[in-house]
């Protein structure tokens, strides 16, 4: 019997604690926490008048504060206000969405109106992204090591604003590149590549590297990799010889003309995997595909040369069969093209 009397007492105590917590949150102007705490209960059918009053008051006060702050920020005309404007619009939309499931009578009683903020949010987001991208680029182009912390903060804000921003990975790469004590690359391949392939991939001229980067250090297992180059597939086509034969006639003379085409290609594909300076977080993966091609066209004849047209004679004089390059030489040529890809990536 003692336990039976104790249960209602515990429930009453819990209710008092809940009310007390809600009141404290409201008095501390933690309006969003009040809404998060009570809105699901009201949506599920709990029509406690005190809860509804707390939510209604919190909703209107929070929205009014955000609206006034947004107008004040816009009035400054400064570009740096847009990240905050975007976040405040998102907060207003979040509150509005949280109350959508309230019974119609409850919504009418608290003067709930559906807010159409999609256009405002999109415009604010675009301006916020443009500002954050420009600000980060300025920080990293002036004194990247001194500005690394502020640049990282801007990048994190950009990530919260839009994780799909097309400049996000490039900014993360630039931050990791410029703030690293030493730019370390790793290299792995699922295929046996010719000697010197890796050396060619990482042979940069000074003008290929961004200003302030002394050099690239390639290590088997770098402790703090800026990136790994991973070769996943190598495709080597056999040499193909295509031939087309036709006849030419001139003043009763004839000749058989054959156009030959030598073709061979090598494709190397894989990815560049970028890491943050702590080497624990992979920032992103950029796929690559480089191709080395060999193509040589030449013409031969059988018959009377005087029967050849001027076009055929031109081809005869300017073309001839040449030795087909080896797989190794074409792979090394592909390595040069991969080096160009990396140089472009480093300068983005």
PDB file of C-alpha atoms in Angstrom, residues 176-177 180-187 202 215-219 221-228 273 275 279:
ATOM      1  CA  UNK A 176      44.559  22.307 -45.156  1.00  0.00           C
ATOM      2  CA  UNK A 177      47.168  23.140 -47.798  1.00  0.00           C
ATOM      3  CA  UNK A 180      50.067  22.608 -43.012  1.00  0.00           C
ATOM      4  CA  UNK A 181      53.654  22.674 -41.770  1.00  0.00           C
ATOM      5  CA  UNK A 182      54.561  20.267 -44.572  1.00  0.00           C
ATOM      6  CA  UNK A 183      52.461  19.263 -47.578  1.00  0.00           C
ATOM      7  CA  UNK A 184      52.425  15.469 -47.474  1.00  0.00           C
ATOM      8  CA  UNK A 185      51.006  13.240 -50.197  1.00  0.00           C
ATOM      9  CA  UNK A 186      50.474   9.507 -50.153  1.00  0.00           C
ATOM     10  CA  UNK A 187      50.321   7.327 -53.253  1.00  0.00           C
ATOM     11  CA  UNK A 202      54.702  14.532 -58.308  1.00  0.00           C
ATOM     12  CA  UNK A 215      57.342  21.598 -52.138  1.00  0.00           C
ATOM     13  CA  UNK A 216      55.401  18.351 -52.053  1.00  0.00           C
ATOM     14  CA  UNK A 217      56.579  15.490 -49.865  1.00  0.00           C
ATOM     15  CA  UNK A 218      55.491  12.028 -50.993  1.00  0.00           C
ATOM     16  CA  UNK A 219      55.488   9.370 -48.298  1.00  0.00           C
ATOM     17  CA  UNK A 221      52.313   6.272 -45.009  1.00  0.00           C
ATOM     18  CA  UNK A 222      52.199   9.997 -44.230  1.00  0.00           C
ATOM     19  CA  UNK A 223      51.191  10.891 -40.664  1.00  0.00           C
ATOM     20  CA  UNK A 224      49.454  14.079 -41.719  1.00  0.00           C
ATOM     21  CA  UNK A 225      48.465  13.601 -45.363  1.00  0.00           C
ATOM     22  CA  UNK A 226      47.106  16.530 -47.280  1.00  0.00           C
ATOM     23  CA  UNK A 227      45.921  13.998 -49.852  1.00  0.00           C
ATOM     24  CA  UNK A 228      46.316  10.493 -51.220  1.00  0.00           C
ATOM     25  CA  UNK A 273      41.366  11.867 -51.360  1.00  0.00           C
ATOM     26  CA  UNK A 275      42.217  15.109 -45.513  1.00  0.00           C
ATOM     27  CA  UNK A 279      44.412  13.419 -40.702  1.00  0.00           C
TER      28      UNK A 279
END
